[in-house]
CSV table of C-alpha atoms in Angstrom, one decimal:
chain,number,residue,atom,x,y,z
A,1,MET,CA,-8.5,24.6,-13.4
A,2,SER,CA,-6.4,23.2,-10.9
A,3,SER,CA,-5.5,19.5,-10.4
A,4,TRP,CA,-7.5,19.7,-7.0
A,5,ASP,CA,-10.3,21.3,-8.3
A,6,HIS,CA,-10.2,18.6,-11.2
A,7,LEU,CA,-10.2,15.9,-8.1
A,8,ARG,CA,-13.1,17.7,-6.5
A,9,THR,CA,-15.4,17.8,-9.8
A,10,GLU,CA,-15.1,13.7,-9.9
A,11,LEU,CA,-15.9,13.4,-6.3
A,12,ASP,CA,-19.0,16.3,-7.4
A,13,LEU,CA,-19.7,12.9,-10.2
A,14,TRP,CA,-19.7,10.3,-7.5
A,15,GLN,CA,-21.8,12.5,-5.2
A,16,ALA,CA,-24.5,13.4,-7.8
A,17,ALA,CA,-24.8,9.2,-8.3
A,18,GLY,CA,-25.5,8.8,-4.8
A,19,ARG,CA,-22.3,7.3,-4.6
A,20,VAL,CA,-19.1,6.8,-2.4
A,21,ALA,CA,-15.4,7.2,-3.8
A,22,THR,CA,-13.4,4.6,-1.5
A,23,ALA,CA,-10.1,4.8,-1.2
A,24,TRP,CA,-7.1,3.4,0.7
A,25,TRP,CA,-3.4,4.4,2.1
A,26,ARG,CA,-0.1,1.5,1.9
A,27,ASP,CA,3.1,2.6,2.9
A,28,ASP,CA,6.1,0.3,2.1
A,29,ASP,CA,9.6,-0.5,3.0
A,30,ALA,CA,8.9,0.2,7.2
A,31,VAL,CA,11.6,-1.6,9.3
A,32,THR,CA,12.4,0.9,12.0
A,33,VAL,CA,11.2,4.3,13.5
A,34,THR,CA,12.2,7.4,11.7
A,35,PRO,CA,10.9,11.0,11.4
A,36,GLU,CA,9.6,10.6,8.4
A,37,LEU,CA,7.5,7.8,9.3
A,38,GLU,CA,6.3,9.6,12.8
A,39,THR,CA,4.8,12.3,10.1
A,40,LEU,CA,2.9,9.9,8.5
A,41,LEU,CA,1.4,8.5,11.5
A,42,SER,CA,0.8,12.0,12.7
A,43,PHE,CA,-1.4,12.5,9.4
A,44,GLU,CA,-3.1,9.0,10.2
A,45,GLN,CA,-4.0,10.3,14.0
A,46,ASN,CA,-5.0,13.9,13.0
A,47,TYR,CA,-7.1,12.9,10.0
A,48,LYS,CA,-8.4,9.8,10.3
A,49,VAL,CA,-6.6,8.4,7.5
A,50,PRO,CA,-6.1,4.5,8.2
A,51,LEU,CA,-2.6,3.1,7.5
A,52,ALA,CA,-1.2,0.3,6.2
A,53,LEU,CA,2.6,0.0,6.7
A,54,ALA,CA,4.0,-2.8,4.6
A,55,VAL,CA,6.8,-4.0,7.0
A,56,ILE,CA,10.1,-5.8,5.9
A,57,PRO,CA,10.1,-9.3,8.3
A,58,ALA,CA,14.2,-9.3,8.2
A,59,ASN,CA,14.9,-6.2,9.4
A,60,LEU,CA,12.5,-5.3,11.5
A,61,GLN,CA,13.9,-3.5,14.6
A,62,ASP,CA,11.9,-3.8,18.1
A,63,ASP,CA,11.4,0.5,18.5
A,64,LEU,CA,8.5,-0.4,15.3
A,65,VAL,CA,6.8,-2.6,17.0
A,66,GLU,CA,6.4,-0.7,20.4
A,67,ARG,CA,5.8,2.4,18.4
A,68,LEU,CA,2.8,0.8,16.6
A,69,ALA,CA,1.3,-0.4,19.8
A,70,GLU,CA,0.3,3.2,20.4
A,71,THR,CA,-1.2,3.7,17.3
A,72,LEU,CA,-5.2,3.3,16.8
A,73,ASP,CA,-5.7,2.1,13.3
A,74,THR,CA,-2.6,1.5,11.7
A,75,ARG,CA,-2.1,-2.4,10.3
A,76,VAL,CA,0.8,-4.1,9.6
A,77,LEU,CA,1.2,-6.2,5.8
A,78,GLN,CA,4.0,-8.4,4.9
A,79,HIS,CA,6.5,-7.1,2.3
A,80,GLY,CA,8.1,-9.8,1.2
A,81,TRP,CA,11.1,-11.1,4.0
A,82,SER,CA,14.2,-9.0,2.9
A,83,HIS,CA,13.5,-6.9,0.0
A,84,GLN,CA,16.6,-8.6,-1.7
A,85,ASN,CA,16.9,-8.9,-5.3
A,86,HIS,CA,16.7,-12.2,-6.8
A,87,MET,CA,17.0,-11.4,-10.5
A,88,PRO,CA,19.5,-12.2,-12.9
A,89,GLU,CA,21.2,-8.9,-14.5
A,90,GLY,CA,18.8,-7.5,-17.3
A,91,ARG,CA,15.7,-8.5,-15.7
A,92,LYS,CA,13.6,-6.0,-13.0
A,93,LYS,CA,14.7,-6.3,-9.8
A,94,GLN,CA,12.2,-9.1,-7.7
A,95,GLU,CA,12.8,-11.2,-4.3
A,96,LEU,CA,9.3,-13.0,-4.9
A,97,ASP,CA,10.8,-14.8,-8.0
A,98,ASP,CA,10.4,-17.5,-10.8
A,99,VAL,CA,14.2,-18.1,-10.6
A,100,ARG,CA,15.0,-19.6,-7.3
A,101,ASP,CA,13.3,-23.4,-6.1
A,102,ILE,CA,10.1,-22.7,-5.1
A,103,GLY,CA,10.7,-24.3,-1.7
A,104,ALA,CA,13.5,-21.6,-1.3
A,105,VAL,CA,10.9,-18.4,-1.7
A,106,VAL,CA,8.6,-20.3,0.2
A,107,ALA,CA,10.9,-20.4,3.2
A,108,ASP,CA,11.4,-17.1,3.3
A,109,LEU,CA,7.3,-16.1,3.1
A,110,ARG,CA,7.1,-18.6,6.3
A,111,GLN,CA,9.5,-17.0,8.3
A,112,GLY,CA,8.6,-13.5,7.5
A,113,PHE,CA,4.8,-14.7,8.6
A,114,HIS,CA,6.1,-15.7,11.8
A,115,VAL,CA,8.4,-12.7,12.5
A,116,LEU,CA,5.2,-10.5,12.2
A,117,GLU,CA,2.2,-12.8,13.4
A,118,SER,CA,4.5,-13.1,16.6
A,119,ARG,CA,5.6,-9.5,17.0
A,120,PHE,CA,2.4,-7.3,16.2
A,121,GLY,CA,-0.6,-9.8,16.7
A,122,ASN,CA,-3.7,-8.8,15.7
A,123,ARG,CA,-2.0,-5.9,14.0
A,124,PHE,CA,-0.5,-7.9,11.5
A,125,LEU,CA,-3.1,-8.8,8.9
A,126,PRO,CA,-1.8,-11.4,6.3
A,127,VAL,CA,-1.4,-9.6,3.0
A,128,MET,CA,1.9,-10.0,0.8
A,129,VAL,CA,3.0,-6.9,-0.6
A,130,PRO,CA,5.5,-8.0,-3.1
A,131,PRO,CA,8.5,-5.8,-2.9
A,132,TRP,CA,8.8,-3.7,-6.3
A,133,ASN,CA,4.9,-5.1,-6.8
A,134,ARG,CA,6.5,-8.1,-8.6
A,135,ILE,CA,5.9,-11.5,-7.7
A,136,ALA,CA,6.1,-14.7,-10.1
A,137,ASP,CA,2.6,-17.1,-10.8
A,138,ASP,CA,3.8,-19.7,-8.7
A,139,VAL,CA,4.6,-17.8,-5.6
A,140,VAL,CA,1.0,-16.3,-6.0
A,141,ALA,CA,-0.7,-19.8,-5.9
A,142,VAL,CA,1.4,-21.2,-2.9
A,143,LEU,CA,0.2,-17.6,-0.4
A,144,HIS,CA,-3.3,-18.8,0.3
A,145,SER,CA,-1.4,-22.7,1.4
A,146,LEU,CA,1.0,-20.0,4.2
A,147,GLY,CA,-1.9,-18.6,5.6
A,148,PHE,CA,-2.3,-15.5,3.6
A,149,CYS,CA,-6.1,-13.8,2.7
A,150,GLY,CA,-4.8,-11.5,0.4
A,151,LEU,CA,-2.3,-9.6,-2.1
A,152,SER,CA,-1.6,-6.1,-2.8
A,153,THR,CA,0.6,-4.7,-6.1
A,154,PHE,CA,0.0,-2.1,-8.2
A,155,ASN,CA,-2.2,-0.5,-11.0
A,156,PRO,CA,-5.8,-1.9,-11.3
A,157,ARG,CA,-6.5,-5.6,-10.2
A,158,LYS,CA,-7.6,-7.8,-13.1
A,159,VAL,CA,-9.8,-10.1,-11.2
A,160,ALA,CA,-12.4,-8.8,-8.9
A,161,GLU,CA,-13.4,-11.7,-7.0
A,162,PRO,CA,-10.9,-13.7,-4.8
A,163,ASP,CA,-8.0,-15.2,-7.1
A,164,LYS,CA,-6.6,-18.5,-5.3
A,165,GLY,CA,-8.2,-17.9,-2.0
A,166,LEU,CA,-6.7,-14.6,-2.0
A,167,ILE,CA,-8.3,-11.0,-2.0
A,168,GLN,CA,-6.2,-8.5,-4.3
A,169,VAL,CA,-6.5,-4.8,-3.6
A,170,ASN,CA,-4.0,-3.0,-5.3
A,171,THR,CA,-2.3,0.7,-4.9
A,172,HIS,CA,-2.9,3.0,-8.3
A,173,VAL,CA,-1.3,6.6,-7.4
A,174,ASP,CA,2.3,6.1,-6.7
A,175,VAL,CA,3.5,9.9,-5.1
A,176,ILE,CA,7.4,9.3,-5.7
A,177,ASP,CA,8.8,9.8,-9.3
A,178,TRP,CA,11.1,6.8,-9.7
A,179,ARG,CA,12.3,6.9,-13.1
A,180,GLY,CA,13.5,10.4,-13.0
A,181,SER,CA,13.9,12.8,-9.9
A,182,ARG,CA,13.2,10.1,-7.5
A,183,GLY,CA,11.4,12.8,-5.6
A,184,PHE,CA,7.9,13.5,-5.2
A,185,VAL,CA,6.2,13.2,-8.8
A,186,GLY,CA,4.1,16.4,-8.8
A,187,GLU,CA,0.4,17.2,-7.8
A,188,ASP,CA,-0.6,17.5,-11.7
A,189,ALA,CA,0.8,13.7,-11.9
A,190,ALA,CA,-0.4,12.2,-8.4
A,191,LEU,CA,-3.6,13.8,-9.1
A,192,GLY,CA,-4.3,13.0,-12.4
A,193,ALA,CA,-3.4,8.9,-11.3
A,194,MET,CA,-6.2,9.7,-8.6
A,195,VAL,CA,-8.5,11.5,-10.7
A,196,SER,CA,-8.5,8.5,-13.7
A,197,HIS,CA,-8.4,5.9,-11.7
A,198,LEU,CA,-12.1,7.3,-9.5
A,199,ALA,CA,-13.5,8.0,-13.1
A,200,ALA,CA,-12.5,4.6,-14.4
A,201,ARG,CA,-14.2,3.2,-11.5
A,202,ARG,CA,-17.8,5.6,-11.8
A,203,THR,CA,-17.2,4.6,-15.4
A,204,GLY,CA,-16.7,0.9,-15.2
A,205,GLN,CA,-14.0,0.5,-17.0
A,206,VAL,CA,-12.3,-0.8,-14.4
A,207,ASP,CA,-13.8,-2.8,-11.1
A,208,ASN,CA,-15.4,-0.4,-9.2
A,209,ALA,CA,-15.1,-2.2,-5.9
A,210,GLU,CA,-11.6,-1.9,-5.7
A,211,PRO,CA,-11.1,1.2,-3.7
A,212,THR,CA,-8.6,3.7,-4.9
A,213,GLY,CA,-5.2,3.3,-3.6
A,214,ILE,CA,-2.3,5.8,-2.5
A,215,LEU,CA,1.2,4.2,-2.1
A,216,THR,CA,3.8,6.1,-0.1
A,217,HIS,CA,7.5,5.4,0.6
A,218,HIS,CA,8.3,7.5,3.8
A,219,LEU,CA,12.0,6.8,3.6
A,220,VAL,CA,12.3,9.0,0.3
A,221,HIS,CA,9.6,11.4,1.2
A,222,ASP,CA,10.6,15.3,0.6
A,223,ARG,CA,9.1,18.2,1.8
A,224,ALA,CA,6.7,18.4,-1.3
A,225,THR,CA,5.3,15.0,-0.9
A,226,THR,CA,4.5,15.5,3.1
A,227,LYS,CA,3.2,18.7,2.1
A,228,PHE,CA,1.0,16.9,-1.0
A,229,LEU,CA,-0.1,14.3,1.2
A,230,GLU,CA,-1.3,16.6,4.3
A,231,ASN,CA,-3.6,18.5,1.7
A,232,LEU,CA,-4.6,15.5,0.4
A,233,PHE,CA,-5.7,13.6,3.9
A,234,SER,CA,-6.8,17.2,5.4
A,235,MET,CA,-9.2,17.6,2.3
A,236,GLU,CA,-12.8,17.1,3.0
A,237,HIS,CA,-15.6,15.4,0.6
A,238,SER,CA,-18.7,13.9,1.2
A,239,ALA,CA,-17.9,11.4,-1.8
A,240,LEU,CA,-14.6,10.6,-0.6
A,241,SER,CA,-14.6,7.9,2.2
A,242,TRP,CA,-10.8,6.7,3.4
A,243,LEU,CA,-11.1,3.4,4.4
A,244,ARG,CA,-9.8,1.2,7.7
A,245,ILE,CA,-7.2,-1.6,6.5
A,246,PRO,CA,-9.4,-4.4,8.0
A,247,GLY,CA,-12.0,-3.2,5.6
A,248,VAL,CA,-9.4,-3.0,2.8
A,249,PHE,CA,-9.4,-7.0,3.2
A,250,PRO,CA,-12.0,-8.3,5.0
A,251,TRP,CA,-11.3,-11.8,5.2
A,252,GLN,CA,-12.2,-12.4,9.0
């Protein structure tokens, strides 16, 4: 069986149980309009797969604001402040860190929140997407007081109910091979991760209510990545439902 057959088989099991497998899509590191981003926006339009775009506030360009105003389902999430690493050598990269004074981190997040809220209006959802999917516990603890309703990192969430006033909905399928080629991770790996999370949800090994998240980074997509995404988003199965982003983080 091909990897696509395995995915269809897993979705068949959901269908046989009278259930629908929910999924969502997050793309990181947006600051301006690029050909690669235009490709993703065309997928959203053509295949009706809503896009959550994690935008870096400090580097936001006017053309992105103007372009997203033309889209239907794209929503903006906050991707830290400037995507700058503050960790000392030898530690994993992190912007929302436990090295600086918490006041400095809060000041960055407040400024980023203001930028995105003022530029995107109700297209901006107050959801924090930490650069490198890493965030210190002390920073998580203050997000709700800053106006954030949601948090999104990577791997199955551990808390099913809202924690510290936040709805956490993560991603689970990264299409980029960051530790190797830094290109497409390959169909087997990408679909394997998707099937694995769907199966774990179906069998109760992880929180079934957390939709399966696809994570992309348009700035580093190669031709193979783009082709895979087109094949995935164009695939139809009655037991697979791509969620609109406000439905992923139902805070209102």
